[in-house]
């Protein structure tokens, strides 16, 4: 059923006069659409029932398995990055071997689509790394069918710590930070392994996070060096507690998602353009967050996703920052309110207060719900078309004129064979999310009789089944 356009501050939304062709937008003539067939702006969030297979997948996420994984990880004593690599029962080496075995068992159910690899490197002396140290990431890759290949990555960090970041001998159970994230990643790998998607899914545990994001930095750099098109990455770090145990009200149905504004990998020229035209709320990570909130609602996952427009908690960082450093869309899931008695602390009781990251403070049902949010997001990303590339907004006015109220957009055609077309989305510059959509067909350029001075624009791809990609935000044409 067709929906009337929403009203804006100046009354009903302007009728969009558009033309579209595969030619560059700057040479497309503006054609006034016939009133009976003109494109009509619709709400940007499309309401559609979740796919039955997605609902089934979410129902297969098992909090008892998550519990068992967290318990097993706490039994390695410490998983400090500098702890033993060779002890068969204690330390980071034993924990890594166990995680690798878990991934391999999961991969055996995939019909050959999932492969498992240990990505090992020696980190030279650096901050919090006093001697050269072997660091191993464990990576399970579920190969997609899309060509060219696109990747969606989810991580948890395997290493743990106590108060002194260099103390590699004391017990560091790391139940919440970050056995909860590792358990979530393993459970996601298990439920996704038997399924097939266009996009490639990467499930990884990384190490060296507590010392300075060393494992994820290496992983992200290796993917960038290989030319991997990572279109979305989620770090799950401290996703085990639904309450802070500090007298505040528990919040078991909310997970925070941190999203950077000014991109980590931004250039000076890009900042200059941003200062001129805006877009500080429209980087790749912010678009990823908007997408997650749309495709992983509470009605589907049992969880509210609270978007935080900040790279991470105040002056802190997790493994998503390593991927942002390579120019990738990345975000960090974490619990609603941390308790710092249980984080980066020696296990001890002081004045009747229990310190330490113990399993007794983990809510396994909460972690399972966070896993469902991740799963819904990854399913939508890997199933939908890829995010449009090469999107630019053209600003050269007609000869003899100082400017134009027309908005001219062009982009590179998506590679998907089942592509239905594209939608231009828009919103007021003060709105946090896209509010209107205009379907423009299977074209690579469009001219709209809507002034670019007043709103923000984006473009997303739609396939024949109605799956929508994340929104691409335009760059200013050179």
Short mmCIF file of C-alpha atoms in Angstrom, two decimals:
data_model
loop_
_atom_site.label_atom_id
_atom_site.label_comp_id
_atom_site.label_asym_id
_atom_site.label_seq_id
_atom_site.Cartn_x
_atom_site.Cartn_y
_atom_site.Cartn_z
CA UNK A 1 0.00 0.00 0.00
CA UNK A 2 1.44 3.37 -0.98
CA UNK A 3 2.16 5.71 1.90
CA UNK A 4 1.76 9.44 1.64
CA UNK A 5 5.00 11.39 2.14
CA UNK A 6 5.64 12.63 5.63
CA UNK A 7 5.23 16.33 6.27
CA UNK A 8 8.30 18.44 6.91
CA UNK A 9 8.75 21.79 8.62
CA UNK A 10 7.55 23.63 5.51
CA UNK A 11 4.47 21.46 4.93
CA UNK A 12 4.09 18.32 2.82
CA UNK A 13 7.30 16.89 1.37
CA UNK A 14 8.30 18.30 -1.99
CA UNK A 15 7.35 16.10 -4.94
CA UNK A 16 10.53 14.62 -6.31
CA UNK A 17 11.15 15.39 -9.99
CA UNK A 18 13.78 12.96 -11.11
CA UNK A 19 15.46 11.43 -14.06
CA UNK A 20 17.80 8.52 -14.07
CA UNK A 21 20.17 6.81 -16.42
CA UNK A 22 23.39 4.88 -16.43
CA UNK A 23 25.20 7.99 -17.61
CA UNK A 24 26.92 10.37 -15.22
CA UNK A 25 24.45 12.47 -13.24
CA UNK A 26 25.95 15.75 -14.41
CA UNK A 27 24.72 15.18 -17.95
CA UNK A 28 21.28 13.82 -17.09
CA UNK A 29 18.52 16.28 -18.01
CA UNK A 30 15.93 17.06 -15.38
CA UNK A 31 12.59 15.65 -16.47
CA UNK A 32 9.44 16.60 -14.59
CA UNK A 33 7.76 13.34 -13.68
CA UNK A 34 4.13 12.89 -14.62
CA UNK A 35 1.98 13.56 -11.51
CA UNK A 36 0.35 10.14 -11.82
CA UNK A 37 3.66 8.27 -11.86
CA UNK A 38 6.08 10.53 -10.02
CA UNK A 39 8.30 8.92 -7.41
CA UNK A 40 6.80 9.37 -3.96
CA UNK A 41 8.88 9.70 -0.83
CA UNK A 42 8.11 6.95 1.67
CA UNK A 43 9.31 6.32 5.21
CA UNK A 44 12.93 5.17 5.14
CA UNK A 45 12.39 2.17 7.43
CA UNK A 46 10.65 -0.56 5.50
CA UNK A 47 8.44 -2.78 7.64
CA UNK A 48 8.66 -6.43 6.62
CA UNK A 49 8.31 -9.74 8.43
CA UNK A 50 11.60 -11.43 9.35
CA UNK A 51 12.67 -14.36 7.19
CA UNK A 52 11.66 -17.73 8.66
CA UNK A 53 15.25 -19.01 8.48
CA UNK A 54 16.47 -15.99 10.44
CA UNK A 55 13.85 -16.61 13.13
CA UNK A 56 14.94 -20.26 13.26
CA UNK A 57 18.62 -19.28 13.49
CA UNK A 58 17.95 -16.88 16.38
CA UNK A 59 16.03 -19.62 18.18
CA UNK A 60 19.04 -21.94 17.93
CA UNK A 61 21.30 -19.63 19.96
CA UNK A 62 21.82 -21.56 23.20
CA UNK A 63 22.59 -19.77 26.46
CA UNK A 64 23.67 -23.07 28.05
CA UNK A 65 26.41 -23.45 25.44
CA UNK A 66 27.45 -19.85 26.08
CA UNK A 67 27.58 -20.62 29.82
CA UNK A 68 29.71 -23.72 29.22
CA UNK A 69 32.14 -21.83 27.01
CA UNK A 70 32.62 -19.00 29.50
CA UNK A 71 33.15 -21.50 32.30
CA UNK A 72 35.76 -23.41 30.30
CA UNK A 73 37.64 -20.22 29.44
CA UNK A 74 37.85 -19.20 33.10
CA UNK A 75 39.41 -22.58 33.90
CA UNK A 76 42.64 -21.75 32.05
CA UNK A 77 43.70 -19.70 35.09
CA UNK A 78 44.92 -16.74 33.10
CA UNK A 79 44.70 -15.89 29.42
CA UNK A 80 47.15 -13.03 29.65
CA UNK A 81 48.87 -12.34 26.32
CA UNK A 82 52.30 -12.98 27.89
CA UNK A 83 51.29 -16.12 29.77
CA UNK A 84 52.50 -19.58 28.79
CA UNK A 85 52.19 -20.60 25.16
CA UNK A 86 53.16 -24.23 25.91
CA UNK A 87 51.50 -25.25 29.18
CA UNK A 88 48.73 -27.68 28.18
CA UNK A 89 46.29 -26.56 30.89
CA UNK A 90 47.08 -22.98 31.89
CA UNK A 91 47.65 -19.80 29.93
CA UNK A 92 46.93 -18.23 26.57
CA UNK A 93 48.45 -21.12 24.60
CA UNK A 94 46.11 -23.72 26.08
CA UNK A 95 43.11 -21.40 25.66
CA UNK A 96 44.02 -20.73 22.03
CA UNK A 97 44.34 -24.45 21.27
CA UNK A 98 40.94 -25.09 22.85
CA UNK A 99 39.26 -22.32 20.84
CA UNK A 100 40.85 -23.61 17.64
CA UNK A 101 39.47 -27.08 18.37
CA UNK A 102 36.00 -25.63 18.95
CA UNK A 103 36.09 -23.78 15.64
CA UNK A 104 37.31 -26.90 13.85
CA UNK A 105 34.44 -28.95 15.25
CA UNK A 106 32.01 -26.28 14.09
CA UNK A 107 33.61 -26.09 10.63
CA UNK A 108 33.09 -29.84 10.23
CA UNK A 109 29.34 -29.17 10.07
CA UNK A 110 29.61 -26.60 7.24
CA UNK A 111 29.93 -28.86 4.22
CA UNK A 112 33.36 -27.41 3.48
CA UNK A 113 32.24 -23.78 3.43
CA UNK A 114 33.98 -22.84 6.70
CA UNK A 115 37.74 -22.90 7.15
CA UNK A 116 39.74 -22.33 10.33
CA UNK A 117 43.20 -20.80 10.65
CA UNK A 118 45.50 -19.64 13.41
CA UNK A 119 46.97 -16.26 12.46
CA UNK A 120 50.22 -16.09 14.42
CA UNK A 121 52.78 -13.30 14.49
CA UNK A 122 55.48 -12.01 16.81
CA UNK A 123 54.74 -8.60 18.27
CA UNK A 124 57.98 -6.65 18.73
CA UNK A 125 58.67 -4.73 21.93
CA UNK A 126 56.03 -2.01 22.26
CA UNK A 127 53.78 -0.41 24.84
CA UNK A 128 52.86 -3.08 27.44
CA UNK A 129 54.89 -5.65 25.44
CA UNK A 130 58.30 -5.69 27.23
CA UNK A 131 59.70 -8.59 25.18
CA UNK A 132 58.90 -9.92 21.70
CA UNK A 133 55.67 -11.87 22.17
CA UNK A 134 53.84 -14.42 20.04
CA UNK A 135 50.21 -13.46 19.49
CA UNK A 136 47.66 -15.74 17.83
CA UNK A 137 44.27 -14.86 16.42
CA UNK A 138 41.93 -17.76 15.59
CA UNK A 139 39.84 -17.06 12.49
CA UNK A 140 36.91 -19.09 11.12
CA UNK A 141 35.76 -17.98 7.67
CA UNK A 142 32.37 -18.96 6.24
CA UNK A 143 32.81 -18.44 2.51
CA UNK A 144 30.09 -16.46 0.77
CA UNK A 145 28.83 -16.81 -2.78
CA UNK A 146 29.03 -13.14 -3.82
CA UNK A 147 31.48 -11.97 -6.43
CA UNK A 148 33.43 -9.80 -5.86
CA UNK A 149 33.86 -11.03 -2.31
CA UNK A 150 32.68 -8.92 0.62
CA UNK A 151 33.36 -9.59 4.30
CA UNK A 152 31.52 -9.13 7.58
CA UNK A 153 33.62 -9.68 10.71
CA UNK A 154 32.69 -10.38 14.34
CA UNK A 155 35.26 -10.66 17.14
CA UNK A 156 35.77 -11.24 20.84
CA UNK A 157 39.17 -11.00 22.51
CA UNK A 158 40.62 -14.09 24.15
CA UNK A 159 43.19 -12.47 26.43
CA UNK A 160 42.48 -11.44 30.03
CA UNK A 161 44.26 -9.33 32.65
CA UNK A 162 44.36 -8.20 36.27
CA UNK A 163 45.17 -4.81 37.82
CA UNK A 164 48.77 -4.73 36.60
CA UNK A 165 48.62 -5.07 32.83
CA UNK A 166 52.06 -6.73 32.87
CA UNK A 167 51.14 -9.37 35.48
CA UNK A 168 50.94 -12.61 33.48
CA UNK A 169 51.03 -15.07 36.40
CA UNK A 170 48.10 -14.13 38.65
CA UNK A 171 44.72 -15.70 38.04
CA UNK A 172 42.76 -13.62 35.52
CA UNK A 173 39.48 -15.46 34.87
CA UNK A 174 38.19 -12.77 32.50
CA UNK A 175 34.64 -14.11 32.55
CA UNK A 176 32.99 -10.92 31.32
CA UNK A 177 36.09 -9.32 29.77
CA UNK A 178 36.08 -11.05 27.43
CA UNK A 179 35.13 -14.72 27.72
CA UNK A 180 31.59 -13.47 27.15
CA UNK A 181 32.59 -12.08 23.74
CA UNK A 182 34.50 -15.23 22.78
CA UNK A 183 31.55 -17.42 23.78
CA UNK A 184 29.24 -15.25 21.69
CA UNK A 185 31.51 -15.55 18.64
CA UNK A 186 31.75 -19.33 18.95
CA UNK A 187 27.97 -19.62 19.28
CA UNK A 188 27.44 -17.44 16.22
CA UNK A 189 29.88 -19.56 14.23
CA UNK A 190 27.96 -22.67 15.27
CA UNK A 191 24.52 -21.46 14.14
CA UNK A 192 25.76 -19.86 10.93
CA UNK A 193 28.05 -22.72 9.83
CA UNK A 194 25.32 -24.87 8.30
CA UNK A 195 23.91 -22.00 6.21
CA UNK A 196 24.95 -20.26 2.99
CA UNK A 197 25.06 -16.50 2.35
CA UNK A 198 26.15 -14.18 -0.45
CA UNK A 199 28.52 -12.33 1.90
CA UNK A 200 31.52 -13.95 3.60
CA UNK A 201 31.29 -14.11 7.40
CA UNK A 202 34.44 -14.06 9.55
CA UNK A 203 34.28 -15.23 13.18
CA UNK A 204 37.47 -14.44 15.09
CA UNK A 205 39.03 -14.44 18.52
CA UNK A 206 41.87 -11.98 18.82
CA UNK A 207 44.57 -11.59 21.45
CA UNK A 208 46.75 -8.77 22.72
CA UNK A 209 43.70 -6.53 23.17
CA UNK A 210 44.47 -5.61 26.77
CA UNK A 211 48.01 -4.56 25.88
CA UNK A 212 46.96 -2.31 22.99
CA UNK A 213 44.72 -3.98 20.36
CA UNK A 214 47.72 -5.81 18.89
CA UNK A 215 45.91 -8.88 17.59
CA UNK A 216 43.07 -7.00 15.93
CA UNK A 217 45.45 -4.40 14.53
CA UNK A 218 47.41 -7.19 12.82
CA UNK A 219 44.24 -8.88 11.57
CA UNK A 220 42.77 -5.65 10.16
CA UNK A 221 46.07 -4.72 8.52
CA UNK A 222 46.34 -8.17 6.91
CA UNK A 223 42.82 -7.91 5.53
CA UNK A 224 43.49 -4.43 4.18
CA UNK A 225 46.77 -5.56 2.60
CA UNK A 226 44.88 -8.38 0.87
CA UNK A 227 42.35 -5.89 -0.48
CA UNK A 228 39.50 -7.40 1.54
CA UNK A 229 36.26 -5.45 1.18
CA UNK A 230 35.19 -5.43 4.85
CA UNK A 231 31.75 -3.81 4.83
CA UNK A 232 30.97 -4.33 8.51
CA UNK A 233 32.77 -5.36 11.70
CA UNK A 234 31.51 -5.86 15.27
CA UNK A 235 33.67 -6.14 18.37
CA UNK A 236 31.91 -7.82 21.28
CA UNK A 237 33.82 -6.78 24.36
CA UNK A 238 32.32 -7.08 27.86
CA UNK A 239 28.89 -8.41 26.90
CA UNK A 240 28.19 -10.57 29.94
CA UNK A 241 26.56 -8.48 32.67
CA UNK A 242 23.03 -7.12 32.60
CA UNK A 243 23.58 -5.12 35.76
CA UNK A 244 26.41 -3.22 37.41
CA UNK A 245 25.97 -4.64 40.94
CA UNK A 246 26.34 -1.09 42.27
CA UNK A 247 22.80 -0.34 43.36
CA UNK A 248 21.62 0.91 40.01
CA UNK A 249 18.63 -0.67 38.34
CA UNK A 250 19.50 -3.68 36.14
CA UNK A 251 19.01 -3.16 32.41
CA UNK A 252 18.91 -6.70 31.00
CA UNK A 253 17.28 -5.77 27.70
CA UNK A 254 19.67 -3.08 26.46
CA UNK A 255 23.03 -3.36 24.75
CA UNK A 256 25.16 -0.38 23.82
CA UNK A 257 26.60 0.00 20.31
CA UNK A 258 29.42 2.54 20.06
CA UNK A 259 29.80 4.32 16.70
CA UNK A 260 32.52 6.78 15.80
CA UNK A 261 31.63 10.12 14.20
CA UNK A 262 34.66 11.69 12.52
CA UNK A 263 36.28 8.60 10.94
CA UNK A 264 39.54 7.37 12.43
CA UNK A 265 41.06 7.12 8.94
CA UNK A 266 39.91 10.57 7.79
CA UNK A 267 42.25 12.82 5.80
CA UNK A 268 42.78 16.55 6.27
CA UNK A 269 41.06 17.23 2.96
CA UNK A 270 38.04 15.14 3.99
CA UNK A 271 37.78 17.08 7.24
CA UNK A 272 37.88 20.32 5.30
CA UNK A 273 35.01 19.16 3.06
CA UNK A 274 33.07 17.93 6.07
CA UNK A 275 33.40 21.33 7.70
CA UNK A 276 31.89 22.83 4.56
CA UNK A 277 29.05 20.42 3.77
CA UNK A 278 28.43 18.38 6.93
CA UNK A 279 28.45 14.62 7.18
CA UNK A 280 30.11 14.31 10.57
CA UNK A 281 27.24 11.98 11.56
CA UNK A 282 27.37 10.01 8.32
CA UNK A 283 30.57 7.98 8.37
CA UNK A 284 30.61 4.27 7.59
CA UNK A 285 30.24 3.29 11.26
CA UNK A 286 27.22 5.53 11.86
CA UNK A 287 25.51 4.02 8.79
CA UNK A 288 26.29 0.55 10.14
CA UNK A 289 24.70 1.45 13.47
CA UNK A 290 21.54 2.77 11.82
CA UNK A 291 21.33 -0.47 9.85
CA UNK A 292 21.68 -2.60 13.01
CA UNK A 293 18.93 -0.71 14.78
CA UNK A 294 16.62 -1.31 11.82
CA UNK A 295 17.29 -5.02 11.24
CA UNK A 296 17.70 -6.14 14.88
CA UNK A 297 14.68 -4.70 16.72
CA UNK A 298 13.63 -5.84 20.17
CA UNK A 299 10.60 -7.60 18.69
CA UNK A 300 13.04 -9.95 16.93
CA UNK A 301 16.00 -10.19 19.32
CA UNK A 302 14.56 -9.42 22.76
CA UNK A 303 17.02 -6.55 23.07
CA UNK A 304 17.06 -2.79 22.58
CA UNK A 305 20.15 -1.48 20.79
CA UNK A 306 21.23 1.83 22.31
CA UNK A 307 23.32 3.70 19.76
CA UNK A 308 26.09 5.76 21.35
CA UNK A 309 27.55 8.34 18.98
CA UNK A 310 31.09 7.99 20.26
CA UNK A 311 33.96 5.80 19.10
CA UNK A 312 34.01 3.95 22.44
CA UNK A 313 33.60 4.63 26.12
CA UNK A 314 35.28 7.80 27.31
CA UNK A 315 38.95 7.80 26.19
CA UNK A 316 38.94 4.02 25.75
CA UNK A 317 39.06 1.60 22.84
CA UNK A 318 38.42 -1.97 21.75
CA UNK A 319 39.19 -4.04 18.67
CA UNK A 320 36.73 -2.23 16.39
CA UNK A 321 39.10 0.76 16.48
CA UNK A 322 41.77 -1.32 14.73
CA UNK A 323 39.36 -1.91 11.84
CA UNK A 324 38.27 1.72 11.80
CA UNK A 325 41.95 2.57 11.39
CA UNK A 326 41.89 0.73 8.06
CA UNK A 327 38.85 2.69 6.90
CA UNK A 328 36.34 -0.09 7.59
CA UNK A 329 32.84 0.29 9.04
CA UNK A 330 33.19 -1.02 12.60
CA UNK A 331 31.37 -0.77 15.93
CA UNK A 332 31.55 -2.10 19.47
CA UNK A 333 28.82 -3.91 21.41
CA UNK A 334 29.06 -3.75 25.20
CA UNK A 335 26.84 -4.12 28.25
CA UNK A 336 24.76 -1.17 29.49
CA UNK A 337 26.76 -0.29 32.62
CA UNK A 338 30.13 -1.71 33.64
CA UNK A 339 31.21 -2.53 37.18
CA UNK A 340 34.87 -1.66 37.55
CA UNK A 341 35.24 -3.81 40.68
CA UNK A 342 34.98 -6.73 38.26
CA UNK A 343 37.10 -5.38 35.44
CA UNK A 344 40.93 -5.37 35.28
CA UNK A 345 41.10 -6.40 38.94
CA UNK A 346 42.93 -9.04 40.95
CA UNK A 347 40.57 -11.65 42.37
CA UNK A 348 40.27 -10.74 46.05
CA UNK A 349 37.86 -9.57 48.73
CA UNK A 350 38.57 -6.11 50.15
CA UNK A 351 36.46 -4.80 53.06
CA UNK A 352 33.78 -7.32 52.22
CA UNK A 353 33.68 -6.35 48.54
CA UNK A 354 34.43 -9.00 45.91
CA UNK A 355 36.85 -7.86 43.21
CA UNK A 356 37.71 -9.77 40.07
CA UNK A 357 36.12 -10.79 36.79
CA UNK A 358 34.29 -13.87 38.04
CA UNK A 359 31.69 -16.00 36.29
CA UNK A 360 29.20 -15.46 39.13
CA UNK A 361 28.60 -11.95 37.78
CA UNK A 362 27.75 -13.06 34.23
CA UNK A 363 24.14 -13.20 33.00
CA UNK A 364 24.17 -15.91 30.31
CA UNK A 365 20.67 -15.07 29.06
CA UNK A 366 21.83 -11.50 28.51
CA UNK A 367 24.84 -12.65 26.49
CA UNK A 368 22.55 -14.87 24.42
CA UNK A 369 20.36 -11.86 23.61
CA UNK A 370 23.43 -9.86 22.58
CA UNK A 371 24.34 -12.80 20.35
CA UNK A 372 20.89 -12.58 18.74
CA UNK A 373 21.42 -8.89 17.98
CA UNK A 374 24.75 -9.72 16.33
CA UNK A 375 23.16 -12.62 14.47
CA UNK A 376 20.27 -10.56 13.12
CA UNK A 377 22.68 -7.87 11.95
CA UNK A 378 25.12 -10.31 10.34
CA UNK A 379 22.31 -12.26 8.67
CA UNK A 380 20.91 -9.03 7.15
CA UNK A 381 24.32 -7.78 6.05
CA UNK A 382 25.39 -11.06 4.46
CA UNK A 383 22.01 -11.62 2.79
CA UNK A 384 21.39 -8.12 1.41
CA UNK A 385 23.16 -6.52 -1.54
CA UNK A 386 26.50 -4.88 -0.87
CA UNK A 387 26.63 -1.23 0.12
CA UNK A 388 26.75 0.90 -3.07
CA UNK A 389 30.20 2.16 -3.99
CA UNK A 390 31.50 5.27 -5.70
CA UNK A 391 28.58 7.45 -4.61
CA UNK A 392 29.21 11.11 -5.34
CA UNK A 393 27.14 14.28 -5.22
CA UNK A 394 27.77 16.66 -8.10
CA UNK A 395 27.99 20.35 -7.34
CA UNK A 396 28.96 22.04 -10.62
CA UNK A 397 26.11 24.43 -11.55
CA UNK A 398 24.91 25.11 -15.09
CA UNK A 399 26.98 27.63 -17.07
CA UNK A 400 26.37 31.29 -16.10
CA UNK A 401 24.71 30.32 -12.78
CA UNK A 402 26.24 30.53 -9.31
CA UNK A 403 24.53 27.38 -8.09
CA UNK A 404 21.60 24.99 -8.49
CA UNK A 405 18.79 23.71 -6.30
CA UNK A 406 18.95 20.36 -8.08
CA UNK A 407 20.69 17.43 -6.40
CA UNK A 408 22.65 15.19 -8.76
CA UNK A 409 23.91 11.81 -7.49
CA UNK A 410 25.82 9.05 -9.27
CA UNK A 411 27.31 5.74 -8.17
CA UNK A 412 28.89 2.51 -9.41
CA UNK A 413 26.56 -0.34 -10.34
CA UNK A 414 26.30 -3.15 -7.78
CA UNK A 415 27.52 -6.57 -8.94
CA UNK A 416 24.59 -8.66 -7.63
CA UNK A 417 22.66 -10.57 -10.31
CA UNK A 418 19.40 -10.34 -8.32
CA UNK A 419 19.55 -6.59 -7.84
CA UNK A 420 16.16 -4.87 -8.18
CA UNK A 421 17.38 -1.29 -7.97
CA UNK A 422 18.26 1.53 -5.63
CA UNK A 423 16.63 3.89 -3.18
CA UNK A 424 17.65 7.45 -2.38
CA UNK A 425 17.12 8.14 1.31
CA UNK A 426 17.03 11.56 2.91
CA UNK A 427 16.58 13.28 6.24
CA UNK A 428 16.71 16.71 7.80
CA UNK A 429 20.28 17.57 8.84
CA UNK A 430 19.19 17.49 12.49
CA UNK A 431 17.51 14.08 12.29
CA UNK A 432 19.46 11.11 13.69
CA UNK A 433 18.11 8.64 11.13
CA UNK A 434 16.88 8.48 7.56
CA UNK A 435 13.22 9.45 7.33
CA UNK A 436 12.24 9.29 3.65
CA UNK A 437 12.92 7.05 0.67
CA UNK A 438 12.52 7.47 -3.08
CA UNK A 439 12.78 4.35 -5.24
CA UNK A 440 14.73 5.31 -8.37
CA UNK A 441 15.01 1.99 -10.20
CA UNK A 442 18.03 0.03 -11.40
CA UNK A 443 20.09 3.03 -12.46
CA UNK A 444 23.42 4.57 -11.55
CA UNK A 445 22.51 8.25 -11.44
CA UNK A 446 19.61 10.45 -10.50
CA UNK A 447 18.76 14.15 -10.45
CA UNK A 448 16.30 15.32 -7.79
CA UNK A 449 14.51 18.63 -7.51
CA UNK A 450 15.36 18.80 -3.82
CA UNK A 451 18.03 21.20 -2.62
CA UNK A 452 21.12 19.51 -1.20
CA UNK A 453 21.57 22.60 1.00
CA UNK A 454 18.69 21.59 3.26
CA UNK A 455 18.91 17.82 3.79
CA UNK A 456 21.32 14.89 3.77
CA UNK A 457 21.12 12.21 1.10
CA UNK A 458 22.22 8.59 0.84
CA UNK A 459 21.73 5.63 -1.49
CA UNK A 460 21.07 1.99 -0.70
CA UNK A 461 20.67 -1.09 -2.89
CA UNK A 462 17.61 -3.37 -2.90
CA UNK A 463 17.45 -6.92 -4.21
CA UNK A 464 14.48 -8.71 -5.75
CA UNK A 465 13.54 -10.23 -2.38
CA UNK A 466 13.37 -6.77 -0.80
CA UNK A 467 16.61 -6.97 1.22
CA UNK A 468 18.20 -3.54 1.62
CA UNK A 469 21.88 -2.74 2.01
CA UNK A 470 23.32 -0.27 4.49
CA UNK A 471 23.19 3.30 3.23
CA UNK A 472 26.13 4.82 1.34
CA UNK A 473 26.81 8.50 1.99
CA UNK A 474 28.02 10.60 -0.96
CA UNK A 475 31.40 12.18 -1.37
CA UNK A 476 31.66 15.52 -3.10
CA UNK A 477 32.58 15.03 -6.77
CA UNK A 478 35.98 16.41 -7.68
#
